[in-house]
Amino acid sequence: MPLSNFINISVEKHSDGTYWGTTQNIPGVVTAFGATLAELKENLNAAYKDYYELATELKEDYLDEISKTPIFKYQLDLKSIFDLLPEVKISNIADKAGINSSLLRQYKTGSKQASEEQANKVLNALHQLGDELLCLY
């Protein structure tokens, strides 16, 4: 029986705009990337499927520690996103996202990890700001 059906995925956004995801709590490493978060998730599912199939084929010792159909828990590294956008004022994004600005500062410094739900609020606020800026001439 697997130790856990949950696999933690650390997600970072790189300077070229791609999202990279890496497993955190399984033997070995599964990693994938995508132009969007949705594409990353799709690619990571495919990569994990290959990882599991190969482990089964090779009769790896760790098979009893992993699940064939895990639940991925995505942890977005908001620090890497804010590192790419140093001109963004944290308190304004926190207001737009509806979260505490002190908490967002902790996400920004990396002292706390945002849940997928919280990270999506921040990303949506950043997208909203981007849309507002695109309206300017």
PDB file of C-alpha atoms in Angstrom:
ATOM      1  CA  MET A   1       0.000   0.000   0.000  1.00  0.00           C
ATOM      2  CA  PRO A   2       1.387   3.426  -0.896  1.00  0.00           C
ATOM      3  CA  LEU A   3       2.687   5.577   1.943  1.00  0.00           C
ATOM      4  CA  SER A   4       0.686   8.492   0.612  1.00  0.00           C
ATOM      5  CA  ASN A   5      -1.624   9.095  -2.299  1.00  0.00           C
ATOM      6  CA  PHE A   6      -0.556  12.762  -2.287  1.00  0.00           C
ATOM      7  CA  ILE A   7       2.463  14.011  -4.184  1.00  0.00           C
ATOM      8  CA  ASN A   8       3.741  17.525  -3.559  1.00  0.00           C
ATOM      9  CA  ILE A   9       4.684  19.437  -6.687  1.00  0.00           C
ATOM     10  CA  SER A  10       6.849  22.537  -6.457  1.00  0.00           C
ATOM     11  CA  VAL A  11       5.948  24.936  -9.274  1.00  0.00           C
ATOM     12  CA  GLU A  12       8.133  27.806 -10.428  1.00  0.00           C
ATOM     13  CA  LYS A  13       7.633  30.339 -13.167  1.00  0.00           C
ATOM     14  CA  HIS A  14      10.820  31.063 -15.096  1.00  0.00           C
ATOM     15  CA  SER A  15      11.943  34.236 -16.815  1.00  0.00           C
ATOM     16  CA  ASP A  16      10.854  32.866 -20.206  1.00  0.00           C
ATOM     17  CA  GLY A  17       7.293  32.540 -18.882  1.00  0.00           C
ATOM     18  CA  THR A  18       7.185  28.742 -18.658  1.00  0.00           C
ATOM     19  CA  TYR A  19       5.972  26.928 -15.573  1.00  0.00           C
ATOM     20  CA  TRP A  20       8.156  24.103 -14.251  1.00  0.00           C
ATOM     21  CA  GLY A  21       6.899  21.478 -11.815  1.00  0.00           C
ATOM     22  CA  THR A  22       8.974  18.984  -9.812  1.00  0.00           C
ATOM     23  CA  THR A  23       7.844  16.207  -7.485  1.00  0.00           C
ATOM     24  CA  GLN A  24       8.997  16.523  -3.890  1.00  0.00           C
ATOM     25  CA  ASN A  25       8.091  13.457  -1.856  1.00  0.00           C
ATOM     26  CA  ILE A  26       8.621  10.365  -3.995  1.00  0.00           C
ATOM     27  CA  PRO A  27      11.704   8.300  -4.803  1.00  0.00           C
ATOM     28  CA  GLY A  28      13.456   9.876  -7.758  1.00  0.00           C
ATOM     29  CA  VAL A  29      12.211  12.953  -9.543  1.00  0.00           C
ATOM     30  CA  VAL A  30       9.450  13.625 -12.027  1.00  0.00           C
ATOM     31  CA  THR A  31       9.518  17.005 -13.703  1.00  0.00           C
ATOM     32  CA  ALA A  32       7.643  18.712 -16.507  1.00  0.00           C
ATOM     33  CA  PHE A  33       6.986  22.160 -17.908  1.00  0.00           C
ATOM     34  CA  GLY A  34       4.251  24.020 -19.734  1.00  0.00           C
ATOM     35  CA  ALA A  35       3.445  27.377 -21.238  1.00  0.00           C
ATOM     36  CA  THR A  36       0.497  27.593 -18.832  1.00  0.00           C
ATOM     37  CA  LEU A  37      -0.268  26.050 -15.474  1.00  0.00           C
ATOM     38  CA  ALA A  38      -2.902  23.839 -17.134  1.00  0.00           C
ATOM     39  CA  GLU A  39      -0.363  22.608 -19.697  1.00  0.00           C
ATOM     40  CA  LEU A  40       2.157  21.922 -16.922  1.00  0.00           C
ATOM     41  CA  LYS A  41      -0.421  19.806 -15.072  1.00  0.00           C
ATOM     42  CA  GLU A  42      -1.217  17.844 -18.221  1.00  0.00           C
ATOM     43  CA  ASN A  43       2.468  17.251 -18.959  1.00  0.00           C
ATOM     44  CA  LEU A  44       3.237  16.286 -15.363  1.00  0.00           C
ATOM     45  CA  ASN A  45       0.420  13.732 -15.380  1.00  0.00           C
ATOM     46  CA  ALA A  46       1.903  12.170 -18.528  1.00  0.00           C
ATOM     47  CA  ALA A  47       5.428  12.208 -17.081  1.00  0.00           C
ATOM     48  CA  TYR A  48       4.246  10.581 -13.839  1.00  0.00           C
ATOM     49  CA  LYS A  49       2.402   7.898 -15.799  1.00  0.00           C
ATOM     50  CA  ASP A  50       5.669   7.092 -17.619  1.00  0.00           C
ATOM     51  CA  TYR A  51       7.557   7.097 -14.296  1.00  0.00           C
ATOM     52  CA  TYR A  52       5.071   4.632 -12.773  1.00  0.00           C
ATOM     53  CA  GLU A  53       5.021   2.359 -15.833  1.00  0.00           C
ATOM     54  CA  LEU A  54       8.821   2.182 -15.928  1.00  0.00           C
ATOM     55  CA  ALA A  55       8.999   1.457 -12.182  1.00  0.00           C
ATOM     56  CA  THR A  56       6.464  -1.356 -12.686  1.00  0.00           C
ATOM     57  CA  GLU A  57       8.332  -2.757 -15.685  1.00  0.00           C
ATOM     58  CA  LEU A  58      11.642  -2.722 -13.782  1.00  0.00           C
ATOM     59  CA  LYS A  59       9.997  -4.065 -10.596  1.00  0.00           C
ATOM     60  CA  GLU A  60      11.468  -1.208  -8.556  1.00  0.00           C
ATOM     61  CA  ASP A  61      11.603  -1.673  -4.776  1.00  0.00           C
ATOM     62  CA  TYR A  62       9.801   1.611  -4.167  1.00  0.00           C
ATOM     63  CA  LEU A  63       6.590   0.596  -5.993  1.00  0.00           C
ATOM     64  CA  ASP A  64       4.851   0.013  -2.652  1.00  0.00           C
ATOM     65  CA  GLU A  65       5.637   3.630  -1.711  1.00  0.00           C
ATOM     66  CA  ILE A  66       3.919   5.264  -4.690  1.00  0.00           C
ATOM     67  CA  SER A  67       0.407   5.317  -6.090  1.00  0.00           C
ATOM     68  CA  LYS A  68      -0.631   4.547  -9.644  1.00  0.00           C
ATOM     69  CA  THR A  69      -3.169   7.387  -9.454  1.00  0.00           C
ATOM     70  CA  PRO A  70      -1.848   9.992  -7.030  1.00  0.00           C
ATOM     71  CA  ILE A  71      -3.368  13.311  -6.134  1.00  0.00           C
ATOM     72  CA  PHE A  72      -0.980  16.115  -6.983  1.00  0.00           C
ATOM     73  CA  LYS A  73      -0.764  19.035  -4.559  1.00  0.00           C
ATOM     74  CA  TYR A  74       0.661  21.978  -6.454  1.00  0.00           C
ATOM     75  CA  GLN A  75       2.654  24.520  -4.481  1.00  0.00           C
ATOM     76  CA  LEU A  76       3.367  27.558  -6.594  1.00  0.00           C
ATOM     77  CA  ASP A  77       6.570  29.391  -5.813  1.00  0.00           C
ATOM     78  CA  LEU A  78       5.232  32.923  -5.710  1.00  0.00           C
ATOM     79  CA  LYS A  79       8.722  34.122  -4.782  1.00  0.00           C
ATOM     80  CA  SER A  80       9.968  33.278  -8.281  1.00  0.00           C
ATOM     81  CA  ILE A  81       7.015  35.125  -9.825  1.00  0.00           C
ATOM     82  CA  PHE A  82       7.599  38.255  -7.760  1.00  0.00           C
ATOM     83  CA  ASP A  83      11.335  38.069  -8.477  1.00  0.00           C
ATOM     84  CA  LEU A  84      10.367  38.491 -12.145  1.00  0.00           C
ATOM     85  CA  LEU A  85       8.140  41.485 -11.286  1.00  0.00           C
ATOM     86  CA  PRO A  86      10.056  43.630  -8.781  1.00  0.00           C
ATOM     87  CA  GLU A  87       8.047  46.752  -9.659  1.00  0.00           C
ATOM     88  CA  VAL A  88       4.772  45.241  -8.422  1.00  0.00           C
ATOM     89  CA  LYS A  89       3.543  46.640  -5.106  1.00  0.00           C
ATOM     90  CA  ILE A  90       2.613  43.773  -2.789  1.00  0.00           C
ATOM     91  CA  SER A  91      -0.138  45.593  -0.894  1.00  0.00           C
ATOM     92  CA  ASN A  92      -1.975  46.443  -4.134  1.00  0.00           C
ATOM     93  CA  ILE A  93      -1.852  42.848  -5.372  1.00  0.00           C
ATOM     94  CA  ALA A  94      -2.978  41.603  -1.952  1.00  0.00           C
ATOM     95  CA  ASP A  95      -5.983  43.950  -2.098  1.00  0.00           C
ATOM     96  CA  LYS A  96      -6.869  42.747  -5.607  1.00  0.00           C
ATOM     97  CA  ALA A  97      -6.454  39.111  -4.540  1.00  0.00           C
ATOM     98  CA  GLY A  98      -8.425  39.552  -1.324  1.00  0.00           C
ATOM     99  CA  ILE A  99      -5.651  38.228   0.896  1.00  0.00           C
ATOM    100  CA  ASN A 100      -3.653  39.702   3.754  1.00  0.00           C
ATOM    101  CA  SER A 101      -0.692  41.766   2.518  1.00  0.00           C
ATOM    102  CA  SER A 102       1.534  40.461   5.328  1.00  0.00           C
ATOM    103  CA  LEU A 103       0.821  36.902   4.200  1.00  0.00           C
ATOM    104  CA  LEU A 104       1.573  37.820   0.585  1.00  0.00           C
ATOM    105  CA  ARG A 105       4.909  39.297   1.690  1.00  0.00           C
ATOM    106  CA  GLN A 106       5.712  35.947   3.332  1.00  0.00           C
ATOM    107  CA  TYR A 107       4.907  34.193   0.036  1.00  0.00           C
ATOM    108  CA  LYS A 108       7.120  36.717  -1.774  1.00  0.00           C
ATOM    109  CA  THR A 109      10.110  36.106   0.484  1.00  0.00           C
ATOM    110  CA  GLY A 110       9.608  32.338   0.406  1.00  0.00           C
ATOM    111  CA  SER A 111       9.121  32.046   4.165  1.00  0.00           C
ATOM    112  CA  LYS A 112       5.682  30.502   3.484  1.00  0.00           C
ATOM    113  CA  GLN A 113       4.369  28.406   0.613  1.00  0.00           C
ATOM    114  CA  ALA A 114       1.025  29.349  -0.902  1.00  0.00           C
ATOM    115  CA  SER A 115      -1.609  26.703  -1.468  1.00  0.00           C
ATOM    116  CA  GLU A 116      -2.777  26.270  -5.039  1.00  0.00           C
ATOM    117  CA  GLU A 117      -5.960  28.181  -4.190  1.00  0.00           C
ATOM    118  CA  GLN A 118      -4.065  31.126  -2.676  1.00  0.00           C
ATOM    119  CA  ALA A 119      -1.544  31.158  -5.520  1.00  0.00           C
ATOM    120  CA  ASN A 120      -4.369  31.250  -8.054  1.00  0.00           C
ATOM    121  CA  LYS A 121      -5.848  34.283  -6.281  1.00  0.00           C
ATOM    122  CA  VAL A 122      -2.502  36.055  -6.598  1.00  0.00           C
ATOM    123  CA  LEU A 123      -2.046  35.024 -10.235  1.00  0.00           C
ATOM    124  CA  ASN A 124      -5.571  36.204 -11.056  1.00  0.00           C
ATOM    125  CA  ALA A 125      -4.821  39.553  -9.388  1.00  0.00           C
ATOM    126  CA  LEU A 126      -1.615  39.870 -11.433  1.00  0.00           C
ATOM    127  CA  HIS A 127      -3.532  39.040 -14.616  1.00  0.00           C
ATOM    128  CA  GLN A 128      -6.177  41.609 -13.693  1.00  0.00           C
ATOM    129  CA  LEU A 129      -3.439  44.212 -13.243  1.00  0.00           C
ATOM    130  CA  GLY A 130      -1.981  43.216 -16.612  1.00  0.00           C
ATOM    131  CA  ASP A 131      -5.364  43.617 -18.285  1.00  0.00           C
ATOM    132  CA  GLU A 132      -5.752  47.058 -16.715  1.00  0.00           C
ATOM    133  CA  LEU A 133      -2.307  48.087 -17.955  1.00  0.00           C
ATOM    134  CA  LEU A 134      -3.074  46.873 -21.464  1.00  0.00           C
ATOM    135  CA  CYS A 135      -5.995  49.319 -21.575  1.00  0.00           C
ATOM    136  CA  LEU A 136      -3.598  52.263 -21.225  1.00  0.00           C
ATOM    137  CA  TYR A 137      -2.184  54.014 -24.254  1.00  0.00           C
TER     138      TYR A 137
END
